Coordinates of C-alpha atoms and ligand atoms in Angstrom, one line a residue:
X32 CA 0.0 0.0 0.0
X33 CA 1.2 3.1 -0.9
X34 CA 1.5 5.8 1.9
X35 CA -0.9 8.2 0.3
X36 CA -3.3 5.9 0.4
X37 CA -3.0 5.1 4.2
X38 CA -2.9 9.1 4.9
X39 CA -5.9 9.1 2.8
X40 CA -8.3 6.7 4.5
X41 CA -7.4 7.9 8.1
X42 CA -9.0 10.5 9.8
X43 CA -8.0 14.1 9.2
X44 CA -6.2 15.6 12.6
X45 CA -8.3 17.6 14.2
X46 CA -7.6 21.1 14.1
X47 CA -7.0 22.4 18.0
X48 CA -10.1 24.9 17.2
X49 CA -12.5 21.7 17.2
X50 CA -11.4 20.2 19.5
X51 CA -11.9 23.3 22.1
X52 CA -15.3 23.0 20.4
X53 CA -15.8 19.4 20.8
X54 CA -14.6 19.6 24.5
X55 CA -17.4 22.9 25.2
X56 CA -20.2 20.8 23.6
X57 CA -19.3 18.0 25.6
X58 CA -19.3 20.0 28.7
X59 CA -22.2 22.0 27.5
X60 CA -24.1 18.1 27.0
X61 CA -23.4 17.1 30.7
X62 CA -24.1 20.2 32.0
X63 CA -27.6 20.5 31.0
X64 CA -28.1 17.1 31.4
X65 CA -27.0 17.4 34.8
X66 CA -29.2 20.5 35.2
X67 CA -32.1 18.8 33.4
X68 CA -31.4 16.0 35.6
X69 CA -31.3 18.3 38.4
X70 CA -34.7 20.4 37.6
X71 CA -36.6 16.7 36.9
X72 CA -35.3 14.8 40.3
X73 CA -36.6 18.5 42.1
X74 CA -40.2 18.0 41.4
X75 CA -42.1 17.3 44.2
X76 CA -43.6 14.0 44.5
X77 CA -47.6 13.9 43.2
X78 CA -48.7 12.1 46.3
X79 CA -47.2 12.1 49.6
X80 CA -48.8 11.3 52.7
X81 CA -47.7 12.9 56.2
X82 CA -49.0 10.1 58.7
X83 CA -46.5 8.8 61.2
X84 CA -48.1 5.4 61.2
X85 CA -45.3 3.8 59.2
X86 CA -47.1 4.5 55.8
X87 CA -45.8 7.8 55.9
X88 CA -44.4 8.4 52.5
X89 CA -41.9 11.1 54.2
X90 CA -38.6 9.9 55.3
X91 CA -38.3 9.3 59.0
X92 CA -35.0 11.0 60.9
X93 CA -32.2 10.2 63.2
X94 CA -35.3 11.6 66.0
X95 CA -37.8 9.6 64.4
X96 CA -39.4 7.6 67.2
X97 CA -38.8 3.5 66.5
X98 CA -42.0 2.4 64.2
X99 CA -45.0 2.7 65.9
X100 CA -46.8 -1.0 66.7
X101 CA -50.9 -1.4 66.5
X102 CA -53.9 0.8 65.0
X103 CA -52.8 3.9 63.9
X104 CA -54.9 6.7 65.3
X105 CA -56.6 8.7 62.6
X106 CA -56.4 12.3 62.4
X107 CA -60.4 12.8 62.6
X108 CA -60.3 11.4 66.0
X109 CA -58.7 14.8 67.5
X110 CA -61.9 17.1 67.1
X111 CA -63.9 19.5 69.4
X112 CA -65.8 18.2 71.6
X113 CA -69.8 18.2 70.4
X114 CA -70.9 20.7 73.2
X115 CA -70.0 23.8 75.0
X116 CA -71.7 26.3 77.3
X117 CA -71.9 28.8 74.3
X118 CA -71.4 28.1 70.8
X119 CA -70.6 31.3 68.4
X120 CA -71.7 29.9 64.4
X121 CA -70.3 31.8 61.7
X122 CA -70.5 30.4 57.5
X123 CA -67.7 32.1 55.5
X124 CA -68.1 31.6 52.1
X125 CA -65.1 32.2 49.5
X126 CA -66.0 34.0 46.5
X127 CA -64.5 36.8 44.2
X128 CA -65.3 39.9 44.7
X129 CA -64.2 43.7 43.8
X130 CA -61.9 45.0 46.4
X131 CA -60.4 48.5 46.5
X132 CA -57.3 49.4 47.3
X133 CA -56.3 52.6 47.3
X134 CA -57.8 54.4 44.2
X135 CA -57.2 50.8 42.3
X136 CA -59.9 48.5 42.2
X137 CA -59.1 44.6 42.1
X138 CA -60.7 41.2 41.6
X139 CA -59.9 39.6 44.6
X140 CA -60.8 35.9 46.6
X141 CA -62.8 37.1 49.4
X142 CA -64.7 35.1 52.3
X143 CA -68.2 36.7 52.3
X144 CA -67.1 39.3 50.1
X145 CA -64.6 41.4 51.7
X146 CA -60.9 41.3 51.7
X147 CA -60.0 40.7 54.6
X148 CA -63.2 38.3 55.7
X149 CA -65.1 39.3 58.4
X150 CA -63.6 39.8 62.0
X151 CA -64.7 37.0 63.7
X152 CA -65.5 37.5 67.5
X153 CA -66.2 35.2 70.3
X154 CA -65.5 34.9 73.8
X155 CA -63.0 32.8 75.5
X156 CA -64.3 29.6 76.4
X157 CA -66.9 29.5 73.2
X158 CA -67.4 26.8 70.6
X159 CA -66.8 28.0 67.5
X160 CA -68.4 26.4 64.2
X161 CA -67.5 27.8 61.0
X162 CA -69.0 26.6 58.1
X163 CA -66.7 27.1 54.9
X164 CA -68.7 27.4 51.3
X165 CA -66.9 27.5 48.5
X166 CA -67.6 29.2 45.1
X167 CA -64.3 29.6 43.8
X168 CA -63.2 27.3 41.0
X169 CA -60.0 26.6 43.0
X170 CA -60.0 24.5 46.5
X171 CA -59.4 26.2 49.5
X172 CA -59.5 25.8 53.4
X173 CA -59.0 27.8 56.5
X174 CA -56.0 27.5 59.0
X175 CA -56.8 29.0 62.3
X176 CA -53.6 30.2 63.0
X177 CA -52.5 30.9 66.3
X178 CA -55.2 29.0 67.7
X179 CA -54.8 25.5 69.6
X180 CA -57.4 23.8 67.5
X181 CA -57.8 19.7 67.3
X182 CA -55.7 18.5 64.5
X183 CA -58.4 18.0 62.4
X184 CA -59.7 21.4 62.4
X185 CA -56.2 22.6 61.7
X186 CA -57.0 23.8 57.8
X187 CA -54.1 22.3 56.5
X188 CA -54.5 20.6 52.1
X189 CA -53.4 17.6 52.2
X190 CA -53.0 16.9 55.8
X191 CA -56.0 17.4 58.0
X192 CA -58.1 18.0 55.3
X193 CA -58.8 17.7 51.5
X194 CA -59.1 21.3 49.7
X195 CA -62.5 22.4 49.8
X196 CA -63.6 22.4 46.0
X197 CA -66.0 24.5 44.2
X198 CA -69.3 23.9 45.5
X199 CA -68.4 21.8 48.4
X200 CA -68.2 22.7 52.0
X201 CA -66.2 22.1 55.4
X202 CA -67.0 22.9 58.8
X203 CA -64.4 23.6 61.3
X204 CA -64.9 23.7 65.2
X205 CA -62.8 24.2 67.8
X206 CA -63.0 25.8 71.5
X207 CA -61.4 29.4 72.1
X208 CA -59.3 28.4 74.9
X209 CA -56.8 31.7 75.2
X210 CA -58.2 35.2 74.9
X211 CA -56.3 37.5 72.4
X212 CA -55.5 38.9 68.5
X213 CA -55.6 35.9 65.9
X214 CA -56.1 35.2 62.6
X215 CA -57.4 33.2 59.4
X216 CA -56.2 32.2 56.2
X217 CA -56.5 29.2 53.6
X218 CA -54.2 26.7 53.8
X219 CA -54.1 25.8 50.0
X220 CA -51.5 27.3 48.1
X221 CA -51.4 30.0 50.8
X222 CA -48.4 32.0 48.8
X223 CA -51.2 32.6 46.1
X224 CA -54.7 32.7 48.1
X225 CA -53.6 34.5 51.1
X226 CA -52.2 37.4 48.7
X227 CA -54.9 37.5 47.0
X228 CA -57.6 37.9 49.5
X229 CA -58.5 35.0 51.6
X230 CA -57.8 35.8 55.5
X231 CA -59.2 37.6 57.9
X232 CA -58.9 38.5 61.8
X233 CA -59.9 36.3 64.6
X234 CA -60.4 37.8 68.0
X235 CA -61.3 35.6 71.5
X236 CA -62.4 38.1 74.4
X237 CA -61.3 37.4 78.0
X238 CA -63.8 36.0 79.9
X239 CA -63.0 39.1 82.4
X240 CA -61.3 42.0 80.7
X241 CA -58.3 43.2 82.5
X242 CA -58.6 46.8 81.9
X243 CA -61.3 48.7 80.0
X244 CA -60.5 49.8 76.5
X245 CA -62.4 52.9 75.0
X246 CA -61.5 51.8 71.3
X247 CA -60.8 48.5 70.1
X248 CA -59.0 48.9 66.4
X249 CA -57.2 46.8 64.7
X250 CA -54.2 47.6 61.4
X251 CA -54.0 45.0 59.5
X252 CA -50.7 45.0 56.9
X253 CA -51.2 43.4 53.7
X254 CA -49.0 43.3 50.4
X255 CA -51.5 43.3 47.3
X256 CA -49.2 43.8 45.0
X257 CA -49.3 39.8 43.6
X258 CA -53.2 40.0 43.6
X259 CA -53.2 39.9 40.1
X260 CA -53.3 43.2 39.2
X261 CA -50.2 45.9 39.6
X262 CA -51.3 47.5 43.0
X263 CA -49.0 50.0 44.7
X264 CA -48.5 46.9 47.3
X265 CA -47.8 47.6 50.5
X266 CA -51.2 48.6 52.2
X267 CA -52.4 49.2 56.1
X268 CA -56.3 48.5 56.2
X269 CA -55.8 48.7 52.2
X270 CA -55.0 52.4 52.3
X271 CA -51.5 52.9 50.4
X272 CA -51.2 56.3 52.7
X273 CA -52.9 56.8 55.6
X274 CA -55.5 55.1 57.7
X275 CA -57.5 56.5 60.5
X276 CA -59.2 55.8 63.7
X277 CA -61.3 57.4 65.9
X278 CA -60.6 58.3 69.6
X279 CA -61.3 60.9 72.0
X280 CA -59.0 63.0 73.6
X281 CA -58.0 60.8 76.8
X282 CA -59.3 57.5 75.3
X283 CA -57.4 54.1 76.1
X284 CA -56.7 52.9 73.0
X285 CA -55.9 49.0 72.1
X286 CA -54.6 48.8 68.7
X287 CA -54.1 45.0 67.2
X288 CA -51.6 44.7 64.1
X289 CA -51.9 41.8 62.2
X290 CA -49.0 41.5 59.4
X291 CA -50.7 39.3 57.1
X292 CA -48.0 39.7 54.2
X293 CA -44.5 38.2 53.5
X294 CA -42.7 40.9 55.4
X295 CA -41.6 42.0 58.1
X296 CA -43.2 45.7 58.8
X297 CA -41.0 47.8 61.2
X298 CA -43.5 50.2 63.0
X299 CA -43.8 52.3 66.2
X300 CA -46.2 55.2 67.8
X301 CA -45.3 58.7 68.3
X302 CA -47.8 60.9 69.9
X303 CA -48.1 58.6 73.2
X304 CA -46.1 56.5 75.2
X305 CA -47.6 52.9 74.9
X306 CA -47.4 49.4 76.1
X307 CA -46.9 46.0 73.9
X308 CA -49.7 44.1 76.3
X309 CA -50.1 40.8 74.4
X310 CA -47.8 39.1 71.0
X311 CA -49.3 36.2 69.1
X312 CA -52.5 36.7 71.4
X313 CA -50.2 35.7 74.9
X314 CA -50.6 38.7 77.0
X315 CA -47.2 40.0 78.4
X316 CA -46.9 40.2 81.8
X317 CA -46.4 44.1 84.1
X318 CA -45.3 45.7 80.7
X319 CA -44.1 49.1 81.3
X320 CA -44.8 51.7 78.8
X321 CA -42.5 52.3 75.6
X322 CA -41.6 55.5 73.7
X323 CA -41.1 55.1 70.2
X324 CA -39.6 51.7 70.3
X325 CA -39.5 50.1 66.9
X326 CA -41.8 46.8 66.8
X327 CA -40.8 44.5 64.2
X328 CA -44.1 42.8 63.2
X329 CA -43.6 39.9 61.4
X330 CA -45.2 37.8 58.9
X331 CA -48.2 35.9 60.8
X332 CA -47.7 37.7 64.2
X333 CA -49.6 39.8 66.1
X334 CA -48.5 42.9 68.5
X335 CA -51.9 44.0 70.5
X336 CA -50.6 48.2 71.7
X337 CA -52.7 49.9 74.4
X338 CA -52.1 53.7 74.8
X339 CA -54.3 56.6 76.0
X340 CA -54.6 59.5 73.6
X341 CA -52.8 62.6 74.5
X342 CA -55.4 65.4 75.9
X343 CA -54.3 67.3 72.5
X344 CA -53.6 65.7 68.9
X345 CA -53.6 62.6 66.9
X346 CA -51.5 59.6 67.9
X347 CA -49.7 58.4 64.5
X348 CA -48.0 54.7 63.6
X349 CA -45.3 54.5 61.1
X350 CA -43.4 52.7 59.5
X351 CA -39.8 53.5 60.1
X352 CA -36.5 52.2 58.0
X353 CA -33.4 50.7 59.6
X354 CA -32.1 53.8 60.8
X355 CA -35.3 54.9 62.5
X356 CA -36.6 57.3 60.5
X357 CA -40.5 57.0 59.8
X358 CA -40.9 56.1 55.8
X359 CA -43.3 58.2 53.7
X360 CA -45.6 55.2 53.3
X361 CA -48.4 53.9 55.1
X362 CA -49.2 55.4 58.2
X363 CA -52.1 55.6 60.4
X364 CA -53.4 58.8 62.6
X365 CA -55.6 57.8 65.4
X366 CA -57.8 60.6 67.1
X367 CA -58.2 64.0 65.5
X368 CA -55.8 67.6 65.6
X369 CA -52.1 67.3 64.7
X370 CA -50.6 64.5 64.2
X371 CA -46.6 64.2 64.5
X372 CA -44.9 63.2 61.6
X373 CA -41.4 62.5 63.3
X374 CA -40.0 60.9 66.2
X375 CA -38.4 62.8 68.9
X376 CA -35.4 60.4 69.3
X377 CA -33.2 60.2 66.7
X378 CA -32.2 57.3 68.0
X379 CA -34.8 55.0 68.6
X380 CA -34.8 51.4 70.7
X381 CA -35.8 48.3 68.9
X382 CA -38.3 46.9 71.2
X383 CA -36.9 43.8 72.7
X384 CA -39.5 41.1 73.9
X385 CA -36.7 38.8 75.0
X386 CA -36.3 41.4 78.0
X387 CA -39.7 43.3 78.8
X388 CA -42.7 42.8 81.5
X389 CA -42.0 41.5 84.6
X390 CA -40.7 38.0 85.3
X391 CA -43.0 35.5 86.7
X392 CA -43.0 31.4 87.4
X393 CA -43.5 29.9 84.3
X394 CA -43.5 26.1 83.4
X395 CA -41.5 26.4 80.8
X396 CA -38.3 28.5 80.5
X397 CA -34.4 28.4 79.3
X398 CA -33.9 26.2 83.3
X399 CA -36.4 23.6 82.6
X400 CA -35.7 20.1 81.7
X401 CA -36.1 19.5 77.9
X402 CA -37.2 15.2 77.3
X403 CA -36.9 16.0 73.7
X404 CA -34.6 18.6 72.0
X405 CA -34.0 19.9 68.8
X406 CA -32.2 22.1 65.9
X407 CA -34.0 24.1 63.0
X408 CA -30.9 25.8 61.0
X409 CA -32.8 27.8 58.4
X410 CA -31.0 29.3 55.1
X411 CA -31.3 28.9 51.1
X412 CA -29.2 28.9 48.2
X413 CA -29.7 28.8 44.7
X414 CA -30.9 25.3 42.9
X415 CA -33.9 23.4 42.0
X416 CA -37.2 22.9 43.6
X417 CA -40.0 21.9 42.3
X418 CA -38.4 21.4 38.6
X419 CA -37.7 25.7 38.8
X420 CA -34.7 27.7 39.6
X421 CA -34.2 29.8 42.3
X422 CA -33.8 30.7 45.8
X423 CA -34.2 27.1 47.9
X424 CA -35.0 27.7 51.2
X425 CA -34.1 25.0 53.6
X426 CA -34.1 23.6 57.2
X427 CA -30.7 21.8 58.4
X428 CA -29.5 21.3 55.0
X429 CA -32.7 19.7 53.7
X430 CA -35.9 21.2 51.6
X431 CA -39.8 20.0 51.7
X432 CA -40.4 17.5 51.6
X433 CA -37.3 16.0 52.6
X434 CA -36.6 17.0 55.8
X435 CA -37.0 14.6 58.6
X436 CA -40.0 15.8 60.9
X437 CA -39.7 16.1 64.8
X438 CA -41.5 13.2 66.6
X439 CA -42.9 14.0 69.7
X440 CA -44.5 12.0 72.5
X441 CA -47.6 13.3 74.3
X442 CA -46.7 14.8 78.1
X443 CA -43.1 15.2 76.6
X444 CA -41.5 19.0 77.2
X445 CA -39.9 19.8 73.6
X446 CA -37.3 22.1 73.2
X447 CA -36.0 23.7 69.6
X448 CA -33.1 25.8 69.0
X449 CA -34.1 27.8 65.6
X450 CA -30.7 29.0 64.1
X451 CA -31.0 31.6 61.4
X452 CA -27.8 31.0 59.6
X453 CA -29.1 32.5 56.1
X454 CA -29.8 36.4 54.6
X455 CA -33.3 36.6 55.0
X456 CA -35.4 36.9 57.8
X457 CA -37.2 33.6 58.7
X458 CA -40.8 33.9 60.2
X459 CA -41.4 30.3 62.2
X460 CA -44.8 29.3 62.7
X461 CA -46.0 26.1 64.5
X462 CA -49.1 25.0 64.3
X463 CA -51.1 23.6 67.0
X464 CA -49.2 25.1 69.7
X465 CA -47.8 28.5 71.3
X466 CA -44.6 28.1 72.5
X467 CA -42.1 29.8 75.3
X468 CA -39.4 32.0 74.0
X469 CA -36.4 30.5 76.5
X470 CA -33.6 32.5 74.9
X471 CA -32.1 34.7 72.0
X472 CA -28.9 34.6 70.8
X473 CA -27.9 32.5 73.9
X474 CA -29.4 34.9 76.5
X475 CA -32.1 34.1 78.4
X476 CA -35.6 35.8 78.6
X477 CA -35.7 38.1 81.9
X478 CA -38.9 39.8 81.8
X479 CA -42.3 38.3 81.3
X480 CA -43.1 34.9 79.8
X481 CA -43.0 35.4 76.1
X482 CA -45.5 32.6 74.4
X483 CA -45.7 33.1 70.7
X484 CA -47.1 30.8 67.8
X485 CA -44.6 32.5 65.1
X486 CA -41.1 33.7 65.6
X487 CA -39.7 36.3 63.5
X488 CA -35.7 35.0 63.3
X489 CA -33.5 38.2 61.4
X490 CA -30.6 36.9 59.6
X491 CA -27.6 35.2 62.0
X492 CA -30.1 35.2 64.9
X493 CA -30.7 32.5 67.2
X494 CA -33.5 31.5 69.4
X495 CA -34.4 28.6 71.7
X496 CA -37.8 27.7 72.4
X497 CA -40.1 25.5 74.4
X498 CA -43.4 24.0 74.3
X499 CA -45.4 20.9 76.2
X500 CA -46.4 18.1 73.6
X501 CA -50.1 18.8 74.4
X502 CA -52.1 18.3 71.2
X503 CA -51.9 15.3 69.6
X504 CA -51.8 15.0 65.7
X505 CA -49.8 16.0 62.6
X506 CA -48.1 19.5 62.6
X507 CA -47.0 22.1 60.3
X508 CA -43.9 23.8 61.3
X509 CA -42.9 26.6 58.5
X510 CA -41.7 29.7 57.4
X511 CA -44.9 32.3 57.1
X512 CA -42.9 34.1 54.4
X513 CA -45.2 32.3 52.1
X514 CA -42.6 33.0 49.3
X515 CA -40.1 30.5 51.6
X516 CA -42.6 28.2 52.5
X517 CA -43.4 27.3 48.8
X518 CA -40.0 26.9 48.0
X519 CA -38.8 24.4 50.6
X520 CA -39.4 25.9 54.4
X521 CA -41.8 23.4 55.7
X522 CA -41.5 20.6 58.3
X523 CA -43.9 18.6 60.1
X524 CA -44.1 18.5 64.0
X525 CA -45.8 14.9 64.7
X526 CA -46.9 12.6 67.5
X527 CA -46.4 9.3 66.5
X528 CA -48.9 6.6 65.2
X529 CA -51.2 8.9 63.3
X530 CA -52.5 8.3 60.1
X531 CA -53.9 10.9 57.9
X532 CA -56.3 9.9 54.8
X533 CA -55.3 12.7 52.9
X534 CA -52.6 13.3 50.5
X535 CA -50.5 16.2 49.3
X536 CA -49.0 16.9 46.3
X537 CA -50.2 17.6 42.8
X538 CA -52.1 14.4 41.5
X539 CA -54.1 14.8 45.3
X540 CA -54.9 18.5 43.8
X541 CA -53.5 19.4 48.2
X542 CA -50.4 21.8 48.3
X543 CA -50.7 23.2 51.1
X544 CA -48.4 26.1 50.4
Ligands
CU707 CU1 -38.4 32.3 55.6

């Protein structure tokens, strides 16, 4: 064979240009594989069950209790009980409705019309029976949150409950144990309905009222801004400027905030020195009066302010930024005449809970013995979830619905140490149960008893807190930035041997966030 012939029939070198190319295409193949591969093993499962009778679907952790042995208890069983000295009935139905906002009207999901639903009133002690109607082509449900209901009146899709579809209905009861500020939302794709409409306030009445109150208001914050249509967003009572209240001259004022949006609203008064008297509905023990301390309310909690108006002027809440100064958005004047428009310190105090009241013997605090004890480290990074890019929010390394729930024992005193190692701020909720704040940042709480059902956590903060196993059933445990919670901030809190019919995911039409 002649040499030609052989340089001929082999392959031509490759030229160093195509084989950079070659190399790129090859690492542009695996790389997209690998992301495709990463976007496809993200997506959450399309049925998932939370029971902890042994079926549940979830994996179990290095806490999980062994595997429970005979009947599972189902979830239904934990309900109010039929009768009560006084029962309070109230039907909310869901339907869409016209909502101003500002000068912008919007279509928005309403119970009974309004956005927010009715204020729902009772007294401490009552029965409460809410029938739920829905008209809305999309399920929804009600979480009662803050309040100690029986699991199965808990509101959650897909794990006390199935949604509530068009032209079906649900009732929900449960006993107002605790007096104080709470609220309602739905429970089904909560980042979507509860922007758009669907919550509403919740107040219990004390069977004996401490202290007389001329006025009863309440704020509520909301962010309308993802209802659908481009609202200026951040609203107080769905005002974009200024809301107002009336009160005498002299009045005793209690003032409920609800934040009811994703976040965090810092806020104080100026006009009147004023007391923080309850968080989260738990009244605060002896608390002495504040001036101009910056609250920060956040997302799901509630501050309940008393105050008596000055004998001249309006009292005015702002909104302040992180330096203190009050921001040119929403406001609220209560009373008539001048109202101040600046604060007289230029240095205001954060208002710190961890330290405020008076101490008193509690059954729970940072020197109790814990039987069961565990770590929530909260942060995010950018990845997959749910087959999309973006931030992943996650709890010890882990994202819903991967991470291990906490399995607690009835009787059993529970203790949780919530590190915030990420950039945002992390609003905790539990369901089911209000817990003792025992410490932040490693210091103990001094001053009154703190019991809160969500725990605003700002970046590289740290709390610890307690709470008696007393209410049987399966739990949410999540981030109330709704933007977090449907991208990975959830956990389940449950007692073992429960089963739950009910599924979540998306072929069981339940996503609970
Ligand atoms: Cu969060």
């Amino acid at each position: 064979m002649q040499e030609g012939s052989i340089k001929h029939k082999g392959a031509k070198p490759l030229r160093p240009r195509t084989i950079i190319l070659l190399a790129l295409l090859g690492v542009l193949l695996i790389a997209g594989g690998y992301a495709g591969w990463s976007a496809w093993s993200s997506q959450l499962p399309e049925r998932i069950n939370m029971g902890s009778d042994g079926n549940m679907t979830m994996p179990m952790g290095d806490n999980s209790m062994p595997m429970p042995s005979g009947p599972a208890t189902p979830i239904a069983s934990f309900k109010a009980p039929e009768t009560a000295a006084q029962t309070k009935n109230f039907t909310l139905t869901a339907r869409t409705a016209n909502v101003k906002i500002g000068n912008q009207t919007i279509e928005a999901l309403t119970y009974n019309g309004t956005a927010p639903g009715p204020t729902l009133r009772v007294q401490q002690g009552d029965l409460v029976v809410v029938k739920l109607v829905n008209t809305l082509s999309e399920g929804i449900t009600i979480h009662w949150h803050g309040v100690a209901v029986p699991n199965s009146a808990d509101g959650v899709a897909g794990v006390t409950q199935n949604a509530v579809k068009k032209g079906e209905t649900y009732t929900y009861r449960f006993i107002a144990k605790d007096a104080g500020t709470y609220w309602y939302h739905s429970h089904q794709q909560s980042n979507d309905q509860v922007k758009r409409g669907l919550f509403g306030m919740l107040i219990v009445d004390p069977k004996q009222p401490a202290e007389h109150d001329d006025v009863d208001a309440a704020l509520i914050y909301h962010d309308w801004s993802n209802a659908g249509k481009d609202t200026s967003g951040n609203t107080i009572e769905k005002t974009v400027s200024t809301s107002h209240i009336q009160a005498r001259p002299g009045a005793w004022v209690h003032l409920r905030l609800l934040d009811t949006d994703n976040d965090q609203h810092m806020a104080t008064l100026i006009g009147a020195p004023f007391t923080v008297t309850a968080m989260d509905g738990a009244d605060i023990n002896k608390p002495q009066p504040l001036s101009e301390s910056i609250l920060s309310v956040g997302s799901g909690q509630r501050y309940d302010l008393r105050f008596q108006m000055p004998a001249q002027g309006a009292v005015r809440l702002v909104e302040v930024d992180d330096k203190g100064k009050p921001t040119d958005g929403i406001s609220a004047i209560i009373g008539d005449g001048n109202a101040p428009t600046a604060l007289h310190n230029a240095n205001p105090p954060i208002f710190d809970f961890t330290h405020y009241g008076q101490s008193k013997p509690d059954p729970i605090t940072a020197d109790t013995h814990f039987d069961n004890v565990n770590t929530m480290k909260l942060d995010s990074h950018f990845g997959f979830f749910d087959g999309s890019f973006g931030s992943v929010y996650t709890i010890n390394g882990k994202s819903f619905p991967d991470i291990p729930p906490i399995t607690v024992k009835e009787g059993q005193l529970v203790k949780i140490s919530i590190i915030n190692e990420g950039t945002s701020v992390h609003p905790i909720h539990l369901h089911g149960h209000d817990f003792s704040v025992l410490s932040r940042n490693g210091k103990k709480v001094t001053g009154s008893p703190i019991y809160l059902d969500t725990i605003n956590i700002q970046s590289k903060e740290s709390y610890e807190i307690g709470f008696r196993a007393d209410n049987p059933g399966l739990w949410m445990d999540h981030c109330h930035d709704l933007d977090h919670a449907s991208h990975g901030m959830d956990m389940m809190v449950v007692y073992p041997n429960i089963s739950t019919p009910f599924d979540m995911g998306k072929k069981s039409g339940n996503i609970p966030e």
